[in-house]
Tab-separated table of C-alpha atoms in Angstrom:
chain	number	residue	atom	x	y	z
A	113	LEU	CA	-67.961	-119.607	-171.641
A	114	THR	CA	-64.152	-119.008	-171.778
A	115	VAL	CA	-63.955	-122.395	-169.571
A	116	ILE	CA	-65.933	-124.470	-172.130
A	117	SER	CA	-65.666	-123.164	-175.439
A	118	VAL	CA	-61.997	-122.423	-175.843
A	119	PRO	CA	-60.648	-125.459	-175.450
A	120	GLY	CA	-62.830	-126.499	-178.445
A	121	ALA	CA	-61.632	-123.043	-180.922
A	122	ALA	CA	-58.279	-124.496	-180.036
A	123	TYR	CA	-58.623	-128.186	-180.660
A	124	SER	CA	-60.732	-127.072	-183.657
A	125	GLY	CA	-58.462	-124.890	-185.983
A	126	SER	CA	-58.120	-121.616	-184.120
A	127	GLY	CA	-55.336	-122.333	-182.743
A	128	PHE	CA	-53.288	-119.390	-180.087
A	129	GLY	CA	-56.317	-117.013	-181.973
A	130	ASN	CA	-58.068	-116.529	-178.495
A	131	VAL	CA	-55.141	-115.032	-176.886
A	132	GLU	CA	-54.472	-112.408	-180.053
A	133	LEU	CA	-58.276	-111.772	-179.362
A	134	ALA	CA	-57.212	-110.628	-175.724
A	135	LEU	CA	-54.446	-108.348	-177.227
A	136	GLY	CA	-57.522	-106.576	-178.413
A	137	TYR	CA	-59.260	-106.976	-175.966
A	138	VAL	CA	-56.200	-105.100	-173.552
A	139	ILE	CA	-55.748	-102.170	-175.849
A	140	GLY	CA	-59.815	-101.518	-174.989
A	141	ARG	CA	-59.326	-101.809	-171.659
A	142	VAL	CA	-56.490	-99.192	-171.642
A	143	VAL	CA	-58.704	-96.693	-173.777
A	144	VAL	CA	-61.859	-97.905	-170.763
A	145	ALA	CA	-59.542	-96.593	-168.005
A	146	THR	CA	-58.233	-93.308	-169.377
A	147	VAL	CA	-61.605	-92.207	-170.836
A	148	LEU	CA	-64.591	-93.721	-169.248
A	149	ILE	CA	-63.352	-94.783	-165.705
A	150	PRO	CA	-62.818	-91.003	-164.914
A	151	LEU	CA	-66.213	-89.711	-165.873
A	152	TYR	CA	-67.965	-92.609	-163.665
A	153	LYS	CA	-65.194	-92.296	-160.664
A	154	ARG	CA	-65.372	-88.284	-160.411
A	155	GLY	CA	-69.241	-87.996	-161.022
A	156	GLY	CA	-69.716	-90.427	-158.469
A	157	PHE	CA	-72.432	-92.703	-160.463
A	158	VAL	CA	-73.590	-96.101	-159.306
A	159	SER	CA	-74.398	-96.960	-163.072
A	160	ALA	CA	-72.578	-96.238	-165.867
A	161	TYR	CA	-75.868	-95.170	-167.561
A	162	GLN	CA	-76.088	-91.878	-165.308
A	163	TYR	CA	-73.720	-90.674	-167.104
A	164	LEU	CA	-76.245	-90.387	-170.555
A	165	GLY	CA	-78.464	-88.857	-167.933
A	166	HIS	CA	-76.494	-86.555	-167.157
A	167	ARG	CA	-75.364	-86.042	-170.538
A	168	PHE	CA	-78.648	-86.097	-172.387
A	169	GLY	CA	-81.802	-86.946	-170.243
A	170	LEU	CA	-83.554	-89.560	-168.080
A	171	LYS	CA	-84.971	-91.157	-171.406
A	172	LEU	CA	-82.412	-91.961	-172.432
A	173	GLN	CA	-80.646	-93.276	-169.246
A	174	GLY	CA	-83.761	-95.647	-169.017
A	175	LEU	CA	-83.759	-96.930	-172.783
A	176	ALA	CA	-79.677	-97.567	-172.514
A	177	SER	CA	-80.381	-99.793	-169.468
A	178	VAL	CA	-83.082	-101.554	-170.048
A	179	THR	CA	-81.383	-102.257	-173.561
A	180	PHE	CA	-78.350	-103.404	-171.130
A	181	VAL	CA	-81.118	-105.634	-169.156
A	182	PHE	CA	-82.474	-107.383	-172.165
A	183	THR	CA	-79.208	-107.995	-173.516
A	184	ARG	CA	-77.490	-109.671	-170.522
A	185	LEU	CA	-80.858	-112.135	-170.178
A	186	LEU	CA	-79.967	-113.360	-173.543
A	187	ALA	CA	-76.402	-113.590	-173.321
A	188	GLU	CA	-76.788	-114.868	-169.390
A	189	GLY	CA	-79.324	-117.559	-170.700
A	190	VAL	CA	-76.598	-118.798	-173.058
A	191	ARG	CA	-74.017	-119.021	-170.034
A	192	LEU	CA	-76.468	-120.621	-168.162
A	193	PHE	CA	-76.969	-123.445	-170.502
A	194	ALA	CA	-73.641	-123.624	-171.323
A	195	SER	CA	-72.654	-124.333	-167.500
A	196	ALA	CA	-75.354	-127.253	-167.581
A	197	ILE	CA	-73.748	-129.331	-170.292
A	198	PRO	CA	-70.471	-130.390	-167.833
A	199	ILE	CA	-73.352	-131.231	-165.322
A	200	LYS	CA	-75.695	-133.402	-167.337
A	201	LEU	CA	-72.890	-135.513	-168.944
A	202	LEU	CA	-71.579	-136.191	-165.556
A	203	LEU	CA	-75.398	-137.206	-164.051
A	204	ASP	CA	-75.426	-139.265	-166.911
A	205	GLU	CA	-72.430	-141.031	-166.187
A	206	LEU	CA	-73.805	-141.830	-162.782
A	207	GLY	CA	-76.986	-142.937	-164.366
A	208	VAL	CA	-78.939	-140.067	-163.101
A	209	HIS	CA	-80.726	-138.852	-166.722
A	210	THR	CA	-82.097	-135.389	-166.418
A	211	SER	CA	-83.324	-132.255	-168.255
A	212	TYR	CA	-81.072	-129.299	-168.800
A	213	LYS	CA	-84.296	-127.417	-167.960
A	214	VAL	CA	-83.897	-129.080	-164.122
A	215	ILE	CA	-80.035	-128.086	-163.898
A	216	ILE	CA	-80.664	-125.177	-164.964
A	217	LEU	CA	-83.083	-124.417	-161.956
A	218	VAL	CA	-80.745	-125.453	-159.653
A	219	LEU	CA	-77.677	-123.739	-160.257
A	220	THR	CA	-80.074	-120.494	-160.981
A	221	VAL	CA	-81.391	-121.172	-156.807
A	222	ILE	CA	-77.695	-121.440	-155.267
A	223	THR	CA	-76.350	-118.778	-157.158
A	224	VAL	CA	-79.530	-116.697	-156.209
A	225	VAL	CA	-79.221	-117.631	-152.174
A	226	TYR	CA	-75.413	-115.879	-151.875
A	227	THR	CA	-76.459	-112.876	-154.274
A	228	TYR	CA	-79.772	-112.189	-152.766
A	229	LEU	CA	-78.210	-111.945	-149.348
A	230	GLY	CA	-74.603	-110.320	-150.095
A	231	GLY	CA	-74.735	-107.700	-153.007
A	232	ILE	CA	-71.703	-106.938	-154.739
A	233	LYS	CA	-69.236	-107.751	-152.045
A	234	ALA	CA	-70.331	-111.344	-151.665
A	235	VAL	CA	-70.245	-111.615	-155.859
A	236	ILE	CA	-67.069	-110.142	-155.854
A	237	TRP	CA	-65.536	-112.265	-153.520
A	238	THR	CA	-67.057	-115.548	-154.388
A	239	ASP	CA	-65.781	-114.365	-158.329
A	240	ALA	CA	-62.193	-114.461	-156.548
A	241	ILE	CA	-62.511	-118.253	-154.918
A	242	GLN	CA	-64.403	-119.298	-158.008
A	243	MET	CA	-61.629	-117.710	-160.559
A	244	GLY	CA	-58.884	-119.488	-158.724
A	245	LEU	CA	-60.579	-123.145	-158.938
A	246	TYR	CA	-61.425	-122.910	-162.310
A	247	LEU	CA	-57.884	-121.444	-163.116
A	248	GLY	CA	-56.416	-124.513	-160.797
A	249	GLY	CA	-58.540	-126.516	-162.790
A	250	ALA	CA	-57.178	-125.518	-166.012
A	251	ILE	CA	-53.334	-125.935	-164.447
A	252	LEU	CA	-54.042	-129.597	-163.388
A	253	ALA	CA	-55.424	-130.408	-166.873
A	254	ILE	CA	-52.427	-128.958	-168.355
A	255	ALA	CA	-50.444	-131.090	-166.135
A	256	VAL	CA	-52.331	-134.499	-166.769
A	257	LEU	CA	-52.322	-133.674	-170.301
A	258	THR	CA	-48.887	-133.027	-170.470
A	259	GLY	CA	-48.036	-136.475	-168.140
A	260	HIS	CA	-49.626	-138.151	-171.191
A	261	VAL	CA	-48.052	-136.726	-174.479
A	262	GLY	CA	-44.706	-135.572	-173.455
A	263	SER	CA	-42.627	-133.339	-175.587
A	264	HIS	CA	-43.701	-135.184	-178.576
A	265	GLY	CA	-46.908	-133.965	-177.975
A	266	PHE	CA	-45.837	-130.383	-178.254
A	267	SER	CA	-43.968	-130.822	-180.901
A	268	GLN	CA	-46.861	-132.534	-183.057
A	269	GLY	CA	-49.214	-130.256	-182.109
A	270	LEU	CA	-46.561	-127.454	-182.814
A	271	HIS	CA	-46.076	-128.909	-186.138
A	272	ASN	CA	-50.051	-129.222	-187.410
A	273	GLY	CA	-50.246	-125.354	-186.349
A	274	GLN	CA	-52.512	-125.843	-182.749
A	275	PHE	CA	-50.037	-123.093	-180.825
A	276	LYS	CA	-50.339	-120.840	-184.123
A	277	LEU	CA	-50.911	-117.481	-182.398
A	278	PHE	CA	-51.870	-114.544	-185.599
A	279	ASP	CA	-53.895	-115.326	-188.358
A	280	THR	CA	-52.077	-113.523	-191.140
A	281	ASN	CA	-54.684	-114.460	-194.076
A	282	PHE	CA	-55.685	-110.817	-194.843
A	283	ALA	CA	-58.092	-111.343	-197.949
A	284	LEU	CA	-61.155	-108.846	-197.388
A	285	ASP	CA	-63.790	-111.975	-197.114
A	286	HIS	CA	-62.060	-113.566	-194.283
A	287	ILE	CA	-61.126	-110.709	-192.486
A	288	LEU	CA	-64.857	-109.630	-192.211
A	289	THR	CA	-66.156	-112.676	-191.073
A	290	SER	CA	-62.930	-114.864	-189.092
A	291	PRO	CA	-63.253	-113.854	-185.346
A	292	PHE	CA	-59.269	-114.512	-185.663
A	293	ALA	CA	-58.212	-112.907	-188.221
A	294	LEU	CA	-55.217	-109.868	-187.020
A	295	PRO	CA	-57.116	-106.753	-188.195
A	296	THR	CA	-60.670	-108.376	-186.205
A	297	ALA	CA	-58.836	-109.653	-183.434
A	298	ILE	CA	-56.640	-106.454	-182.591
A	299	ILE	CA	-59.133	-103.444	-183.674
A	300	GLY	CA	-62.556	-105.773	-183.856
A	301	GLY	CA	-61.581	-106.973	-179.914
A	302	ALA	CA	-60.439	-103.606	-179.229
A	303	ILE	CA	-63.940	-101.860	-179.533
A	304	PHE	CA	-65.963	-104.277	-178.607
A	305	ALA	CA	-63.670	-104.552	-175.089
A	306	MET	CA	-64.092	-100.527	-174.457
A	307	ALA	CA	-68.263	-101.733	-175.277
A	308	SER	CA	-68.353	-104.566	-172.732
A	309	HIS	CA	-65.984	-102.980	-169.757
A	310	GLY	CA	-66.650	-99.223	-170.650
A	311	SER	CA	-70.886	-99.574	-171.167
A	312	ASP	CA	-71.747	-102.792	-169.808
A	313	GLN	CA	-72.818	-102.111	-166.162
A	314	LEU	CA	-71.900	-105.806	-165.761
A	315	ILE	CA	-68.061	-104.704	-165.267
A	316	VAL	CA	-69.155	-101.178	-164.723
A	317	GLN	CA	-70.127	-101.971	-160.994
A	318	ARG	CA	-66.982	-103.721	-160.401
A	319	ILE	CA	-64.898	-100.373	-160.847
A	320	LEU	CA	-67.062	-98.131	-159.207
A	321	ALA	CA	-66.770	-100.424	-156.306
A	322	THR	CA	-63.365	-99.414	-156.141
A	323	ARG	CA	-61.897	-96.969	-153.357
A	324	THR	CA	-60.134	-94.825	-155.661
A	325	LEU	CA	-60.044	-93.869	-159.488
A	326	ARG	CA	-56.277	-95.363	-159.422
A	327	ASP	CA	-57.268	-99.044	-158.179
A	328	GLY	CA	-60.244	-98.572	-160.752
A	329	GLN	CA	-57.954	-98.188	-163.346
A	330	LYS	CA	-55.581	-100.113	-162.142
A	331	ALA	CA	-57.920	-103.069	-162.353
A	332	MET	CA	-59.069	-102.735	-165.585
A	333	ILE	CA	-55.551	-103.135	-167.140
A	334	ALA	CA	-54.759	-105.786	-164.955
A	335	SER	CA	-57.607	-107.781	-166.424
A	336	GLY	CA	-56.832	-107.543	-169.659
A	337	ILE	CA	-53.844	-108.786	-168.793
A	338	PHE	CA	-55.168	-111.795	-166.976
A	339	VAL	CA	-57.646	-112.631	-169.515
A	340	THR	CA	-54.859	-113.223	-171.847
A	341	ILE	CA	-53.403	-115.522	-169.364
A	342	GLN	CA	-56.607	-117.204	-168.972
A	343	PHE	CA	-56.788	-117.231	-172.568
A	344	ALA	CA	-53.668	-118.658	-173.249
A	345	ALA	CA	-54.552	-121.876	-170.195
A	346	PHE	CA	-57.186	-123.114	-171.946
A	347	SER	CA	-55.716	-122.775	-175.301
A	348	LEU	CA	-53.180	-124.489	-175.002
A	349	VAL	CA	-55.541	-127.416	-172.756
A	350	GLY	CA	-57.171	-127.261	-176.165
A	351	ALA	CA	-53.607	-127.720	-177.465
A	352	LEU	CA	-52.918	-130.806	-175.385
A	353	LEU	CA	-56.492	-132.530	-175.851
A	354	TRP	CA	-55.238	-132.618	-180.039
A	355	SER	CA	-52.465	-134.348	-179.001
A	356	TYR	CA	-54.070	-136.411	-176.997
A	357	ASN	CA	-56.334	-137.279	-179.101
A	358	LYS	CA	-54.140	-138.030	-182.117
A	359	GLY	CA	-56.184	-134.952	-183.744
A	360	ALA	CA	-59.562	-136.984	-184.214
A	361	SER	CA	-62.472	-135.373	-185.076
A	362	PHE	CA	-65.477	-134.606	-182.760
A	363	LYS	CA	-67.712	-137.027	-184.639
A	364	ASP	CA	-65.176	-140.223	-184.507
A	365	LEU	CA	-64.707	-139.022	-180.607
A	366	GLY	CA	-68.724	-139.308	-180.328
A	367	LEU	CA	-68.773	-135.647	-179.181
A	368	LYS	CA	-72.115	-133.444	-180.323
A	369	SER	CA	-69.950	-129.950	-180.591
A	370	SER	CA	-66.708	-128.481	-179.862
A	371	ASP	CA	-68.184	-127.322	-176.599
A	372	ASN	CA	-68.585	-130.457	-175.347
A	373	LEU	CA	-64.334	-131.551	-175.709
A	374	TYR	CA	-63.213	-130.690	-172.436
A	375	PRO	CA	-66.526	-131.601	-170.059
A	376	GLN	CA	-65.580	-135.136	-171.815
A	377	PHE	CA	-62.355	-135.193	-171.189
A	378	ILE	CA	-62.720	-133.830	-167.572
A	379	LEU	CA	-65.274	-136.789	-166.917
A	380	HIS	CA	-63.544	-139.706	-168.681
A	381	SER	CA	-59.911	-138.995	-168.654
A	382	LEU	CA	-58.864	-137.887	-164.911
A	383	PRO	CA	-58.661	-139.211	-161.571
A	384	VAL	CA	-61.700	-138.948	-159.597
A	385	GLY	CA	-60.156	-135.941	-157.259
A	386	ILE	CA	-59.115	-134.400	-160.059
A	387	SER	CA	-62.013	-134.713	-162.326
A	388	GLY	CA	-64.310	-133.480	-159.167
A	389	LEU	CA	-62.079	-130.110	-158.539
A	390	LEU	CA	-62.541	-129.275	-162.535
A	391	VAL	CA	-66.284	-130.107	-163.006
A	392	ALA	CA	-66.424	-127.421	-159.389
A	393	GLY	CA	-64.206	-125.069	-161.226
A	394	ILE	CA	-66.658	-124.856	-164.314
A	395	LEU	CA	-69.542	-124.403	-161.941
A	396	GLY	CA	-67.508	-121.989	-159.938
A	397	ALA	CA	-66.867	-119.884	-163.334
A	398	ALA	CA	-70.785	-119.935	-164.401
A	399	MET	CA	-71.844	-118.867	-160.752
A	400	GLY	CA	-69.751	-116.111	-160.685
A	401	SER	CA	-70.893	-114.758	-164.020
A	402	LEU	CA	-74.765	-115.085	-163.433
A	403	SER	CA	-73.894	-113.520	-159.633
A	404	SER	CA	-72.200	-110.787	-160.915
A	405	ALA	CA	-74.912	-110.527	-164.015
A	406	LEU	CA	-78.327	-110.927	-161.463
A	407	ASN	CA	-76.473	-108.005	-159.294
A	408	SER	CA	-76.173	-105.565	-162.241
A	409	MET	CA	-79.531	-105.905	-163.607
A	410	SER	CA	-80.996	-105.461	-160.281
A	411	ASN	CA	-78.074	-102.274	-159.724
A	412	SER	CA	-79.423	-100.770	-162.875
A	413	THR	CA	-82.724	-101.512	-162.631
A	414	VAL	CA	-83.006	-100.188	-159.506
A	415	SER	CA	-80.447	-96.804	-160.144
A	416	ASP	CA	-81.828	-95.985	-163.687
A	417	ILE	CA	-85.372	-97.192	-164.146
A	418	ALA	CA	-87.266	-97.409	-160.847
A	419	HIS	CA	-85.020	-94.539	-158.862
A	420	ASN	CA	-86.490	-92.196	-161.601
A	421	LEU	CA	-90.495	-92.964	-160.776
A	422	PHE	CA	-89.921	-92.270	-157.409
A	423	LYS	CA	-92.046	-88.619	-156.959
A	424	VAL	CA	-89.809	-88.201	-153.353
A	425	SER	CA	-86.584	-89.499	-153.033
A	426	PRO	CA	-86.799	-92.921	-151.145
A	427	SER	CA	-84.665	-94.435	-148.685
A	428	ASP	CA	-81.749	-96.427	-148.702
A	429	GLU	CA	-83.791	-98.942	-147.288
A	430	THR	CA	-86.556	-99.215	-150.156
A	431	LEU	CA	-83.757	-98.714	-152.720
A	432	LEU	CA	-82.383	-101.817	-150.886
A	433	LYS	CA	-85.679	-104.494	-150.743
A	434	LEU	CA	-86.633	-103.269	-154.448
A	435	ALA	CA	-82.812	-104.407	-155.512
A	436	ARG	CA	-83.793	-107.495	-153.483
A	437	VAL	CA	-86.891	-107.914	-155.251
A	438	MET	CA	-85.652	-107.274	-158.370
A	439	THR	CA	-82.663	-109.733	-157.938
A	440	LEU	CA	-84.938	-112.699	-157.798
A	441	VAL	CA	-87.194	-111.408	-160.605
A	442	TRP	CA	-84.471	-111.358	-162.748
A	443	ALA	CA	-83.048	-114.158	-161.970
A	444	VAL	CA	-86.379	-116.267	-162.656
A	445	LEU	CA	-86.499	-114.463	-166.528
A	446	MET	CA	-83.078	-115.776	-166.827
A	447	ALA	CA	-83.414	-119.157	-165.996
A	448	VAL	CA	-86.536	-118.760	-168.415
A	449	PHE	CA	-84.316	-117.939	-171.047
A	450	ALA	CA	-81.571	-120.450	-170.729
A	451	MET	CA	-84.174	-123.318	-170.688
A	452	ALA	CA	-85.135	-122.273	-174.197
A	453	PHE	CA	-81.418	-123.595	-175.540
A	454	SER	CA	-82.025	-127.476	-175.719
A	455	THR	CA	-78.794	-128.620	-177.197
A	456	SER	CA	-75.326	-126.588	-177.832
A	457	THR	CA	-74.687	-125.966	-181.220
A	458	GLY	CA	-70.763	-125.371	-180.896
A	459	ASN	CA	-68.786	-123.026	-179.481
A	460	VAL	CA	-70.629	-120.813	-177.000
A	461	TYR	CA	-68.049	-118.246	-176.592
A	462	LEU	CA	-69.252	-117.259	-180.058
A	463	THR	CA	-72.785	-117.151	-179.667
A	464	GLY	CA	-72.282	-114.773	-176.231
A	465	LEU	CA	-70.221	-112.002	-178.511
A	466	THR	CA	-72.823	-112.239	-181.626
A	467	ILE	CA	-75.578	-111.679	-179.030
A	468	ALA	CA	-73.648	-108.676	-177.423
A	469	GLY	CA	-73.614	-107.253	-181.250
A	470	TYR	CA	-77.229	-106.549	-180.947
A	471	THR	CA	-76.586	-104.065	-178.559
A	472	TYR	CA	-73.099	-103.001	-177.582
A	473	GLY	CA	-72.269	-100.666	-180.741
A	474	ALA	CA	-75.558	-98.481	-179.171
A	475	LEU	CA	-74.426	-98.501	-176.008
A	476	LEU	CA	-70.804	-97.263	-176.425
A	477	GLY	CA	-71.842	-95.387	-179.340
A	478	ALA	CA	-74.225	-92.856	-176.992
A	479	PHE	CA	-71.531	-92.862	-175.154
A	480	LEU	CA	-68.888	-91.780	-177.848
A	481	LEU	CA	-71.677	-89.401	-178.908
A	482	GLY	CA	-72.049	-87.382	-175.483
A	483	ARG	CA	-68.492	-86.766	-175.632
A	484	LEU	CA	-67.190	-85.755	-179.014
A	485	VAL	CA	-70.725	-84.167	-180.584
A	486	LYS	CA	-71.023	-81.202	-178.811
A	487	ARG	CA	-74.044	-80.143	-180.165
A	488	ALA	CA	-76.024	-83.593	-180.701
A	489	ASN	CA	-79.180	-83.752	-178.066
A	490	GLU	CA	-81.680	-85.989	-176.443
A	491	VAL	CA	-83.636	-86.387	-179.344
A	492	ASP	CA	-80.762	-87.037	-181.231
A	493	ALA	CA	-79.194	-89.656	-178.989
A	494	PHE	CA	-82.500	-91.317	-178.421
A	495	VAL	CA	-83.303	-92.149	-182.119
A	496	ALA	CA	-79.746	-92.613	-182.920
A	497	PHE	CA	-80.061	-95.378	-180.203
A	498	LEU	CA	-83.033	-96.947	-181.582
A	499	VAL	CA	-81.869	-97.354	-185.235
A	500	THR	CA	-78.582	-98.494	-184.466
A	501	VAL	CA	-80.132	-101.462	-182.502
A	502	GLY	CA	-82.590	-102.142	-185.400
A	503	VAL	CA	-79.881	-102.071	-188.282
A	504	MET	CA	-77.684	-104.062	-186.258
A	505	THR	CA	-80.542	-106.819	-185.783
A	506	TYR	CA	-81.213	-106.857	-189.457
A	507	ILE	CA	-77.001	-107.295	-189.622
A	508	VAL	CA	-76.740	-109.722	-187.280
A	509	ARG	CA	-79.812	-112.137	-188.490
A	510	GLN	CA	-79.714	-111.540	-192.584
A	511	VAL	CA	-76.344	-110.090	-193.193
A	512	LYS	CA	-73.943	-112.532	-194.644
A	513	ILE	CA	-70.651	-112.545	-197.238
A	514	ASP	CA	-69.599	-115.332	-199.268
A	515	VAL	CA	-66.242	-116.888	-198.793
A	516	HIS	CA	-64.456	-119.463	-200.626
A	517	VAL	CA	-63.588	-122.520	-199.281
A	518	ALA	CA	-61.900	-125.574	-200.599
A	519	GLY	CA	-63.427	-124.648	-204.585
A	520	ALA	CA	-67.102	-123.864	-202.866
A	521	THR	CA	-68.867	-120.524	-201.756
A	522	VAL	CA	-70.402	-120.720	-198.210
A	523	PRO	CA	-72.519	-117.646	-196.944
A	524	THR	CA	-70.690	-116.538	-193.628
A	525	ALA	CA	-72.398	-113.754	-191.128
A	526	ILE	CA	-69.969	-111.213	-190.245
A	527	ALA	CA	-67.688	-112.354	-187.631
A	528	ALA	CA	-69.113	-110.792	-183.841
A	529	GLN	CA	-65.818	-108.350	-183.374
A	530	TRP	CA	-66.754	-106.274	-186.123
A	531	LEU	CA	-70.571	-106.183	-185.062
A	532	VAL	CA	-69.532	-103.442	-182.432
A	533	PRO	CA	-67.671	-100.679	-184.425
A	534	ILE	CA	-70.298	-101.102	-186.756
A	535	GLY	CA	-72.965	-100.133	-184.602
A	536	VAL	CA	-70.808	-97.323	-182.965
A	537	VAL	CA	-70.366	-95.725	-186.471
A	538	VAL	CA	-73.977	-96.008	-187.355
A	539	THR	CA	-74.612	-94.213	-183.866
A	540	LEU	CA	-72.349	-91.635	-184.210
A	541	VAL	CA	-73.241	-90.644	-188.129
A	542	VAL	CA	-77.205	-91.009	-187.265
A	543	GLY	CA	-76.895	-88.344	-183.907
A	544	GLY	CA	-74.162	-86.224	-185.702
A	545	VAL	CA	-76.255	-85.687	-188.520
A	546	MET	CA	-79.296	-85.072	-186.874
A	547	SER	CA	-77.532	-82.385	-184.786
A	548	LEU	CA	-76.865	-80.499	-187.922
A	549	PHE	CA	-80.390	-79.881	-187.864
A	550	HIS	CA	-80.790	-77.575	-184.526
A	551	ARG	CA	-78.640	-75.326	-182.744
A	552	ALA	CA	-76.379	-76.648	-180.413
A	553	PRO	CA	-77.981	-76.722	-176.697
A	554	ALA	CA	-76.828	-73.771	-174.753
A	555	VAL	CA	-77.114	-76.103	-171.545
A	556	ALA	CA	-77.544	-80.390	-171.367
A	557	PRO	CA	-79.749	-82.256	-168.992
A	558	ALA	CA	-77.671	-82.969	-166.012
A	559	ALA	CA	-78.504	-85.167	-163.212
A	560	ASP	CA	-77.252	-85.482	-159.704
A	561	PRO	CA	-74.402	-87.899	-159.984
A	562	GLY	CA	-75.276	-89.294	-156.575
A	563	THR	CA	-78.938	-90.534	-156.949
A	564	GLY	CA	-79.703	-90.290	-161.229
A	565	THR	CA	-82.192	-87.542	-160.770
A	566	ALA	CA	-82.775	-84.233	-162.976
A	567	THR	CA	-81.321	-81.103	-161.212
A	568	GLY	CA	-81.767	-78.391	-163.843
A	569	PRO	CA	-79.445	-76.888	-165.883
A	570	ALA	CA	-75.654	-77.700	-165.966
A	571	LEU	CA	-72.480	-76.096	-167.104
A	572	GLY	CA	-72.697	-77.279	-170.447
A	573	ALA	CA	-72.697	-80.964	-172.746
A	574	GLU	CA	-68.742	-80.755	-172.002
A	575	SER	CA	-69.252	-80.429	-168.298
A	576	LEU	CA	-68.520	-83.628	-166.180
A	577	ASP	CA	-67.215	-81.637	-162.985
A	578	PRO	CA	-68.771	-83.064	-160.216
A	579	ALA	CA	-68.811	-80.215	-158.427
A	580	ALA	CA	-70.981	-78.271	-161.651
A	581	GLY	CA	-73.067	-81.521	-162.166
A	582	ARG	CA	-74.593	-81.413	-157.994
A	583	SER	CA	-74.809	-77.301	-158.339
């Protein structure tokens, strides 16, 4: 989504707003590294949601896992569709007219092969190679564009605001609706990153694969710094494309949406070899995201749901076979979700953030409820979780704020970055209020950190000592 959407966003007026947003992401990752990663590593968990099972019980662990998988299906459906955009443009250029559905099917099959065979190790190593490919592609694009526009193009872009970093419009309606308003980017972005990197199995599984707690913390914080650099690179591509096209509108360029800008430039304005590398870079980014999602969904299904349905603890071999079967199942469903899209409506990156807004607040809120409200029990957390998902569904789909633009009033959705903070507040309020109507639990449901199965009374809701959890 970064590769497809960030250049178009920078071109159309957001400037380097995504870099501003990344600064909020760095803050959120630092909080995750210091607060949540120690819980997972010291607890010996293989899934983020095993903490919820340890703190509240297996029902909430299962609910959180189901919610994660459903959200991931939607979000990865958007990513899979986005990756098909440049391929369709390329095939059309070659006179091969095929549908998005066929492209999506082929991409899914290719990704499933190495995910199915290699597991998390294959996912991480292929991601590393693919990352180098798509970031190298951005550097090549910057070099080519710089050669075309020269210093004059940089000067024009700077004068027009294409390099603007901070959005300092502090009007309330702007803060609530603009993804790049300064408070939205920094505060909303930080809390969003806490959810996406602290309560989403897609990322947590990578941290759990590191050798030590310190390695995991360094990886988490370094990823935030890298994302800032990445957003800066693709924003620079968009700013230079503005100078290259002399500020022409997307309509004048014959584009259906901002998401077509960068792929169109790759196909029409670059030498053949470089063009091929950049298309490969986009595919690499897409397959890297999809393989991670398939692996994390399979992992969560096995460790958080299926594992707890067995009366006798299954063997590792049995769990591995089940994980591979679920990889195939989720791959099919993901392709079906992606095929539901028929055309790009613009900025799939923000679409992905909005989808996360349905559930990320409930997921992060459940973790914080367990840490901050010692009285809360499983019923409190379960009800708060469901209420939050319901409230956020209403807010995402129905709530609009009137924004005044060029003398007209335009109903606008709440910025995606505020959805997670709102969801967290709803979860904490509902769970906190419910906890006042019963006695504080003397013990909390526990799970063996190594297996996720219930082990009986723990030392207390606040105890996360691995030795206590196993006793």
